[in-house]
Short mmCIF file of C-alpha atoms in Angstrom, two decimals:
data_model
loop_
_atom_site.label_atom_id
_atom_site.label_comp_id
_atom_site.label_asym_id
_atom_site.label_seq_id
_atom_site.Cartn_x
_atom_site.Cartn_y
_atom_site.Cartn_z
CA MET A 1 -0.08 0.01 0.03
CA ARG A 2 2.95 2.37 0.29
CA ASN A 3 2.80 3.72 -3.10
CA LYS A 4 -0.90 3.54 -3.43
CA THR A 5 -2.80 6.88 -3.30
CA VAL A 6 -5.10 7.12 -0.38
CA ARG A 7 -8.24 9.52 -0.39
CA VAL A 8 -8.35 11.36 2.67
CA LEU A 9 -11.13 13.57 4.01
CA LEU A 10 -9.97 16.27 6.54
CA VAL A 11 -12.93 17.44 8.73
CA GLU A 12 -11.63 20.62 10.23
CA ASP A 13 -13.14 24.23 10.43
CA ASP A 14 -9.78 25.96 11.34
CA ASP A 15 -7.99 27.10 8.37
CA GLY A 16 -4.67 27.24 10.12
CA ASP A 17 -4.93 23.62 11.29
CA ALA A 18 -6.11 22.61 7.81
CA VAL A 19 -2.92 24.28 6.27
CA LEU A 20 -0.82 22.39 8.95
CA VAL A 21 -2.14 18.99 7.84
CA GLU A 22 -1.70 19.65 4.23
CA ALA A 23 2.04 20.65 4.92
CA LEU A 24 2.56 17.60 6.94
CA LEU A 25 1.50 15.38 3.93
CA GLU A 26 3.62 17.32 1.76
CA GLU A 27 6.55 16.87 4.18
CA ALA A 28 5.99 13.03 4.04
CA SER A 29 5.76 12.94 0.29
CA ALA A 30 2.65 10.94 0.89
CA PRO A 31 0.54 9.67 -2.05
CA PHE A 32 -2.67 11.31 -0.78
CA VAL A 33 -5.62 13.00 -2.43
CA LEU A 34 -6.91 15.38 0.30
CA SER A 35 -10.37 16.93 0.42
CA ARG A 36 -11.83 19.21 3.24
CA ALA A 37 -15.03 19.57 4.98
CA GLU A 38 -15.64 22.34 7.47
CA THR A 39 -18.76 21.05 9.00
CA LEU A 40 -20.03 17.50 9.81
CA ALA A 41 -22.82 17.90 7.54
CA GLU A 42 -20.53 18.56 4.66
CA ALA A 43 -18.41 15.58 5.66
CA GLU A 44 -21.38 13.33 5.53
CA ARG A 45 -22.11 14.24 1.96
CA MET A 46 -18.46 13.55 1.06
CA LEU A 47 -17.88 10.46 3.07
CA SER A 48 -18.43 7.92 0.22
CA ASP A 49 -15.29 9.30 -1.69
CA ALA A 50 -12.97 8.86 1.22
CA GLU A 51 -10.92 5.92 2.56
CA CYS A 52 -9.74 7.74 5.76
CA VAL A 53 -11.25 10.46 7.69
CA LEU A 54 -9.27 12.90 9.82
CA LEU A 55 -11.95 14.22 12.28
CA ASP A 56 -11.77 17.20 14.49
CA LEU A 57 -13.89 16.94 17.55
CA GLY A 58 -14.74 20.60 17.89
CA LEU A 59 -16.93 21.48 14.82
CA PRO A 60 -19.42 24.33 14.20
CA ASP A 61 -22.52 21.56 14.16
CA SER A 62 -20.85 19.02 16.34
CA GLN A 63 -19.02 18.85 19.55
CA GLY A 64 -17.17 15.81 21.18
CA LEU A 65 -17.99 12.37 20.29
CA ALA A 66 -21.34 13.03 18.71
CA GLY A 67 -19.83 13.64 15.14
CA LEU A 68 -17.81 10.42 15.36
CA HIS A 69 -20.91 8.55 16.32
CA ARG A 70 -22.83 10.04 13.41
CA LEU A 71 -19.97 9.12 10.85
CA LEU A 72 -19.51 5.69 12.13
CA ALA A 73 -23.19 5.09 11.83
CA LYS A 74 -23.17 5.58 8.08
CA PRO A 75 -23.16 2.42 5.79
CA ASN A 76 -19.57 1.32 4.94
CA ALA A 77 -18.07 4.12 6.81
CA PRO A 78 -14.25 4.38 6.09
CA ALA A 79 -11.37 4.47 8.75
CA ILE A 80 -11.70 7.48 11.09
CA LEU A 81 -8.84 8.96 12.82
CA VAL A 82 -9.52 11.58 15.58
CA LEU A 83 -7.57 14.96 15.29
CA THR A 84 -7.67 16.31 18.81
CA GLY A 85 -6.12 19.26 20.71
CA LEU A 86 -3.65 18.46 23.47
CA ASP A 87 -6.14 19.37 26.32
CA ASP A 88 -8.63 16.91 24.59
CA GLU A 89 -6.34 13.83 24.90
CA ARG A 90 -8.78 12.01 27.21
CA GLU A 91 -11.61 12.55 24.84
CA GLY A 92 -9.24 11.11 21.97
CA ILE A 93 -8.63 8.03 23.95
CA ASP A 94 -12.56 7.75 24.39
CA ALA A 95 -13.00 8.31 20.82
CA VAL A 96 -10.82 5.14 20.15
CA ALA A 97 -13.11 3.17 22.57
CA ALA A 98 -16.11 4.34 20.49
CA GLY A 99 -14.88 3.02 17.18
CA ALA A 100 -12.21 5.43 15.86
CA GLU A 101 -9.03 3.69 14.51
CA ASP A 102 -6.72 5.87 16.45
CA TYR A 103 -6.17 9.72 17.57
CA LEU A 104 -3.63 12.22 16.67
CA ILE A 105 -2.82 15.20 18.90
CA LYS A 106 -2.52 18.41 17.13
CA GLY A 107 1.05 19.98 17.35
CA LYS A 108 2.47 16.55 18.34
CA VAL A 109 2.36 14.87 15.00
CA ASP A 110 4.74 15.16 12.13
CA GLY A 111 4.41 14.09 8.52
CA GLU A 112 5.85 10.56 8.94
CA LEU A 113 3.61 9.84 12.02
CA LEU A 114 0.57 11.07 10.20
CA LEU A 115 1.31 8.96 7.10
CA ARG A 116 1.75 5.86 9.19
CA GLY A 117 -1.41 6.45 11.30
CA VAL A 118 -3.54 6.92 8.12
CA ARG A 119 -1.98 3.82 6.42
CA TYR A 120 -2.36 1.70 9.58
CA ALA A 121 -6.11 2.99 9.89
CA VAL A 122 -7.06 2.01 6.42
CA GLU A 123 -5.30 -1.40 6.61
CA ARG A 124 -7.06 -2.01 9.84
CA ARG A 125 -10.38 -1.01 8.34
CA ARG A 126 -9.79 -3.41 5.36
CA ALA A 127 -8.89 -6.17 7.67
CA GLU A 128 -12.21 -5.66 9.84
CA ASP A 129 -14.24 -5.49 6.55
CA ALA A 130 -12.78 -8.82 5.41
CA GLN A 131 -13.36 -10.45 8.79
CA ARG A 132 -17.12 -8.93 8.57
CA LYS A 133 -17.56 -10.56 5.29
CA LEU A 134 -16.23 -13.86 6.34
CA ARG A 135 -18.61 -13.87 9.25
CA GLU A 136 -21.49 -13.17 6.93
CA VAL A 137 -20.41 -16.07 4.68
CA GLU A 138 -20.25 -18.41 7.59
CA LEU A 139 -23.46 -17.28 8.82
CA LEU A 140 -25.09 -17.84 5.36
CA ALA A 141 -23.62 -21.35 5.30
CA SER A 142 -25.01 -22.07 8.64
CA GLU A 143 -28.47 -20.76 7.70
CA ARG A 144 -28.33 -22.84 4.43
CA SER A 145 -27.36 -26.03 6.63
CA ARG A 146 -30.28 -25.40 8.97
CA LEU A 147 -32.66 -24.77 6.00
CA GLU A 148 -31.47 -27.90 4.28
CA ARG A 149 -32.16 -30.09 7.28
CA GLY A 150 -35.62 -28.70 7.53
CA LEU A 151 -36.46 -28.94 3.76
CA LEU A 152 -34.81 -32.08 2.86
CA PRO A 153 -35.22 -34.44 5.98
CA PRO A 154 -34.25 -38.10 6.25
CA ALA A 155 -37.44 -40.05 5.49
CA LEU A 156 -39.23 -42.00 8.15
CA LEU A 157 -39.31 -45.37 6.12
CA GLN A 158 -37.57 -47.75 8.43
CA ASN A 159 -38.60 -51.30 7.95
CA SER A 160 -40.49 -50.37 4.76
CA ASP A 161 -40.25 -52.28 1.53
CA VAL A 162 -40.77 -49.12 -0.54
CA GLY A 163 -37.43 -47.73 -1.84
CA LEU A 164 -36.87 -44.00 -1.87
CA GLU A 165 -34.62 -41.85 -3.81
CA VAL A 166 -34.25 -38.14 -3.57
CA ARG A 167 -32.38 -35.25 -5.38
CA TYR A 168 -32.21 -31.58 -4.80
CA GLN A 169 -30.27 -29.13 -7.20
CA PRO A 170 -30.46 -25.34 -6.53
CA GLY A 171 -31.31 -23.03 -9.37
CA GLY A 172 -28.88 -20.79 -11.11
CA GLN A 173 -25.77 -19.93 -9.16
CA ARG A 174 -27.65 -19.53 -5.83
CA MET A 175 -26.04 -21.11 -2.85
CA LEU A 176 -29.26 -20.72 -0.64
CA LEU A 177 -32.13 -23.13 -0.83
CA GLY A 178 -35.39 -22.01 -2.09
CA GLY A 179 -38.86 -23.16 -1.17
CA ASP A 180 -38.78 -26.77 -2.84
CA PHE A 181 -39.36 -29.43 -0.02
CA TYR A 182 -39.97 -33.25 0.27
CA ASP A 183 -40.84 -35.80 2.81
CA ALA A 184 -41.87 -39.51 3.19
CA VAL A 185 -43.38 -41.44 6.14
CA GLY A 186 -44.27 -45.15 6.55
CA MET A 187 -47.27 -45.86 8.77
CA PRO A 188 -47.86 -48.83 11.13
CA ASP A 189 -50.30 -50.25 8.75
CA GLY A 190 -47.79 -50.40 5.85
CA THR A 191 -49.09 -47.33 4.03
CA VAL A 192 -46.32 -44.88 2.66
CA HIS A 193 -47.18 -41.26 2.40
CA ALA A 194 -44.98 -38.83 0.57
CA ILE A 195 -45.01 -35.23 -0.46
CA ILE A 196 -43.26 -32.89 -2.65
CA GLY A 197 -43.86 -29.07 -2.80
CA ASP A 198 -42.74 -25.86 -4.06
CA VAL A 199 -43.25 -22.51 -2.45
CA CYS A 200 -43.32 -19.74 -4.96
CA GLY A 201 -40.30 -17.46 -4.91
CA HIS A 202 -36.79 -17.83 -3.70
CA GLY A 203 -35.04 -16.75 -0.59
CA PRO A 204 -34.84 -17.30 3.21
CA ASP A 205 -38.50 -16.46 3.86
CA GLU A 206 -39.56 -18.98 1.02
CA ALA A 207 -37.28 -21.61 2.54
CA ALA A 208 -38.41 -21.04 6.05
CA LEU A 209 -42.09 -21.37 4.89
CA GLY A 210 -41.12 -24.58 3.07
CA VAL A 211 -39.72 -25.95 6.15
CA CYS A 212 -42.99 -24.84 8.32
CA LEU A 213 -45.06 -26.66 5.71
CA ARG A 214 -43.02 -29.85 5.60
CA ILE A 215 -42.99 -30.15 9.33
CA ALA A 216 -46.76 -29.75 9.53
CA TRP A 217 -47.30 -32.29 6.80
CA ARG A 218 -45.21 -34.78 8.72
CA ALA A 219 -46.90 -34.00 11.94
CA LEU A 220 -50.53 -34.33 10.40
CA VAL A 221 -49.51 -37.80 8.62
CA LEU A 222 -48.04 -39.10 12.03
CA ALA A 223 -51.10 -37.95 13.79
CA GLY A 224 -53.21 -40.18 11.39
CA GLU A 225 -55.20 -37.36 9.63
CA PRO A 226 -56.93 -38.54 6.60
CA ALA A 227 -55.02 -37.65 3.41
CA GLU A 228 -58.04 -35.52 2.18
CA LYS A 229 -57.83 -33.14 5.33
CA VAL A 230 -54.13 -32.94 5.23
CA LEU A 231 -53.88 -30.45 2.25
CA LYS A 232 -56.75 -28.33 3.58
CA THR A 233 -54.84 -28.11 6.90
CA LEU A 234 -51.64 -27.18 5.18
CA ASP A 235 -53.56 -24.56 3.38
CA GLN A 236 -54.45 -22.96 6.64
CA VAL A 237 -50.97 -23.14 7.98
CA LEU A 238 -49.64 -21.48 4.81
CA VAL A 239 -52.07 -18.63 4.87
CA ALA A 240 -51.12 -18.06 8.74
CA GLU A 241 -47.47 -18.34 8.20
CA ARG A 242 -46.60 -16.62 4.83
CA HIS A 243 -44.94 -13.27 4.73
CA GLY A 244 -47.11 -11.92 1.84
CA ASP A 245 -50.80 -12.29 0.54
CA GLY A 246 -49.67 -13.53 -2.85
CA ILE A 247 -47.52 -16.30 -1.60
CA PHE A 248 -48.75 -19.84 -2.77
CA THR A 249 -47.31 -23.35 -2.75
CA THR A 250 -47.81 -26.15 -5.26
CA ALA A 251 -47.79 -29.70 -3.84
CA CYS A 252 -48.11 -33.32 -4.71
CA MET A 253 -49.12 -35.75 -2.19
CA VAL A 254 -48.99 -39.57 -2.78
CA SER A 255 -50.21 -42.48 -0.51
CA VAL A 256 -49.18 -45.92 -1.53
CA ALA A 257 -51.28 -48.83 -0.28
CA PRO A 258 -49.95 -51.43 2.03
CA ASP A 259 -50.20 -54.19 -0.69
CA ARG A 260 -48.19 -51.80 -2.99
CA ARG A 261 -50.52 -52.28 -5.80
CA SER A 262 -52.48 -49.00 -5.89
CA ALA A 263 -51.88 -45.42 -4.82
CA ARG A 264 -53.62 -42.25 -4.47
CA TYR A 265 -52.39 -38.89 -5.30
CA PHE A 266 -53.37 -35.33 -4.67
CA LEU A 267 -52.36 -32.27 -6.88
CA ALA A 268 -52.25 -28.67 -5.61
CA GLY A 269 -51.32 -26.96 -8.74
CA HIS A 270 -48.40 -29.28 -9.12
CA PRO A 271 -47.21 -31.59 -12.05
CA GLU A 272 -48.56 -35.00 -11.69
CA PRO A 273 -46.16 -37.99 -10.74
CA LEU A 274 -44.75 -40.19 -13.55
CA LEU A 275 -45.46 -43.88 -13.24
CA VAL A 276 -42.64 -45.91 -14.56
CA THR A 277 -42.77 -49.67 -14.95
CA GLY A 278 -39.77 -51.25 -16.85
CA GLU A 279 -39.07 -49.11 -19.83
CA GLU A 280 -42.64 -47.72 -20.10
CA ILE A 281 -43.92 -44.48 -18.80
CA VAL A 282 -47.64 -44.46 -17.91
CA GLU A 283 -49.50 -41.15 -18.19
CA LEU A 284 -51.45 -40.35 -15.22
CA PRO A 285 -54.59 -38.46 -15.36
CA ARG A 286 -54.57 -34.66 -14.31
CA ALA A 287 -58.33 -34.30 -14.31
CA LYS A 288 -58.37 -33.57 -10.51
CA VAL A 289 -55.56 -31.19 -10.44
CA GLY A 290 -56.64 -28.57 -7.77
CA VAL A 291 -55.38 -25.15 -7.10
CA PRO A 292 -52.28 -24.35 -5.23
CA LEU A 293 -52.20 -23.88 -1.46
CA GLY A 294 -52.88 -20.36 -0.43
CA VAL A 295 -55.14 -19.31 -3.41
CA LEU A 296 -58.73 -20.28 -2.54
CA PRO A 297 -60.14 -20.33 1.00
CA ASP A 298 -61.96 -23.65 1.97
CA TYR A 299 -60.91 -25.28 -1.30
CA ALA A 300 -61.20 -29.03 -1.16
CA TRP A 301 -58.76 -31.19 -3.01
CA THR A 302 -59.80 -34.62 -4.05
CA GLY A 303 -57.49 -37.70 -4.93
CA VAL A 304 -56.86 -39.84 -8.00
CA ASP A 305 -56.53 -43.68 -7.52
CA VAL A 306 -54.17 -45.58 -9.84
CA PRO A 307 -53.20 -49.32 -10.03
CA LEU A 308 -49.64 -50.09 -9.69
CA PRO A 309 -48.07 -52.86 -11.76
CA ALA A 310 -45.31 -55.03 -10.29
CA GLY A 311 -41.95 -53.37 -10.46
CA TRP A 312 -43.41 -49.83 -10.43
CA SER A 313 -41.76 -46.42 -9.69
CA LEU A 314 -43.47 -43.15 -8.89
CA ALA A 315 -41.44 -40.07 -9.74
CA CYS A 316 -42.51 -36.92 -8.16
CA TYR A 317 -40.76 -33.58 -9.00
CA THR A 318 -41.01 -29.67 -8.77
CA ASP A 319 -41.49 -27.75 -11.91
CA GLY A 320 -37.90 -26.52 -12.08
CA LEU A 321 -37.23 -29.95 -14.00
CA ILE A 322 -39.62 -28.99 -16.91
CA GLU A 323 -39.10 -25.23 -17.00
CA GLY A 324 -35.74 -25.15 -18.57
CA ARG A 325 -35.08 -23.70 -21.99
CA VAL A 326 -34.71 -26.05 -25.22
CA PRO A 327 -32.24 -24.92 -27.93
CA ASP A 328 -33.99 -23.09 -30.81
CA ASP A 329 -37.30 -23.28 -29.14
CA VAL A 330 -39.19 -20.61 -27.36
CA ASP A 331 -41.12 -23.01 -25.09
CA ARG A 332 -40.05 -24.51 -21.98
CA LEU A 333 -39.06 -28.13 -21.86
CA GLY A 334 -42.49 -29.37 -20.72
CA VAL A 335 -43.79 -32.81 -19.56
CA GLU A 336 -43.85 -34.20 -22.89
CA ARG A 337 -40.19 -33.62 -23.71
CA LEU A 338 -39.25 -34.68 -20.20
CA CYS A 339 -40.96 -38.04 -20.72
CA GLU A 340 -38.96 -38.42 -24.07
CA ILE A 341 -35.62 -37.85 -22.26
CA LEU A 342 -36.63 -40.27 -19.44
CA ALA A 343 -37.70 -42.89 -21.94
CA ARG A 344 -34.32 -42.84 -23.55
CA HIS A 345 -32.48 -43.23 -20.31
CA LEU A 346 -34.66 -45.84 -19.13
CA ARG A 347 -33.48 -48.10 -21.87
CA ASN A 348 -29.83 -47.63 -20.39
CA GLY A 349 -31.13 -49.26 -16.98
CA PRO A 350 -32.92 -48.12 -13.73
CA ALA A 351 -30.34 -45.46 -12.72
CA TRP A 352 -31.90 -42.50 -14.65
CA VAL A 353 -32.33 -39.73 -12.30
CA ASP A 354 -28.95 -38.11 -12.46
CA PRO A 355 -28.57 -38.68 -16.07
CA VAL A 356 -32.05 -36.99 -16.80
CA ILE A 357 -31.21 -34.06 -14.60
CA ALA A 358 -27.84 -33.64 -16.47
CA GLU A 359 -29.49 -33.67 -19.87
CA VAL A 360 -32.18 -31.22 -18.85
CA THR A 361 -29.39 -28.88 -17.66
CA GLU A 362 -27.55 -29.28 -20.82
CA LEU A 363 -30.48 -28.55 -22.95
CA ASN A 364 -30.97 -25.46 -20.85
CA GLY A 365 -27.35 -24.08 -21.73
CA GLY A 366 -26.43 -24.07 -18.17
CA PRO A 367 -27.79 -24.20 -14.67
CA LEU A 368 -31.53 -24.22 -14.57
CA ASP A 369 -33.20 -21.16 -13.37
CA ASP A 370 -35.35 -22.73 -10.76
CA ASP A 371 -34.70 -25.30 -8.10
CA VAL A 372 -35.26 -28.96 -8.94
CA ALA A 373 -36.36 -31.49 -6.37
CA ILE A 374 -37.13 -35.13 -7.27
CA LEU A 375 -38.85 -37.78 -4.97
CA LEU A 376 -38.73 -41.31 -6.51
CA LEU A 377 -40.62 -44.03 -4.65
CA LYS A 378 -40.02 -47.60 -5.82
CA ASP A 379 -41.80 -50.95 -5.48
CA GLY A 380 -39.59 -53.21 -3.11
CA LYS A 381 -41.59 -56.28 -3.26
#
């Protein structure tokens, strides 16, 4: 930093002291760009252009530490050195305790000491900013970890013959989870319930709401609530917990019968599951697709019953998987093209989830804009 030009703002109403500071900088041959404010109000307007402030504590519109507190309260405040008179030394020490980088006593500072003080102050502030940014990154990582545990929990399928495979991929370059969530629970009578959902929007508020809905769903299922009532209760929870009137959530809930030969699914504005048997994809009806959660009060969702052939798989997914772009096409990928991709990969074996996500991402020309969650239930008999 020795040869780097530093932008210094001198806040001083005394012309003589201002001339002295300028002479000291010239004496030290310091690479500074010096600007001056005669009042605190003027300094506040000039603060964004400064890397270091030399602040007198006796100004026409500010006396004592009040001016220091005002400047330190500004967003991204630069390093501040207090410039005090000899009889104000005690106040200078108090200024450091309040947040100033250092204090200099008028009449007892030469050019070299002033130069060193400014450089040290700027470097300390840069180090503090780096530490603050590191802490912010660590807090975000911790937040992401907590949200991930809440949105993407381990399923409660101990001693169940239904296999489960799940995937989650954040959209774009984002590091924070959105509102996609999933869960699966096995009941004492052998029924397996599963849900996948997508809170509209992306960010910590949406993720927190997704966690709330996922936990509420698990609690309702474990309490033995009928499937027909679960979505209705989730709708009430969403309306009570959401952070804006326009927030809604799509969801697909599936219940697999104990004999594994039939299932019932409910759609709340969500894509229907894909039923896979061998290399065949069975198109399931969307006749009873309902509105998303949080749209219509007192709405009643109804289920669709489907037979399950031996060796079945049910793939539930969020719409991030079908909303990617297709080269030379203005349309999104869509369910039909997704089924074409899936059928091609099914011919290569049962491990199709990751290859399908990879191809959809490649067709999009890069990371998908929206998050993708997949929950795959498989016949274990």
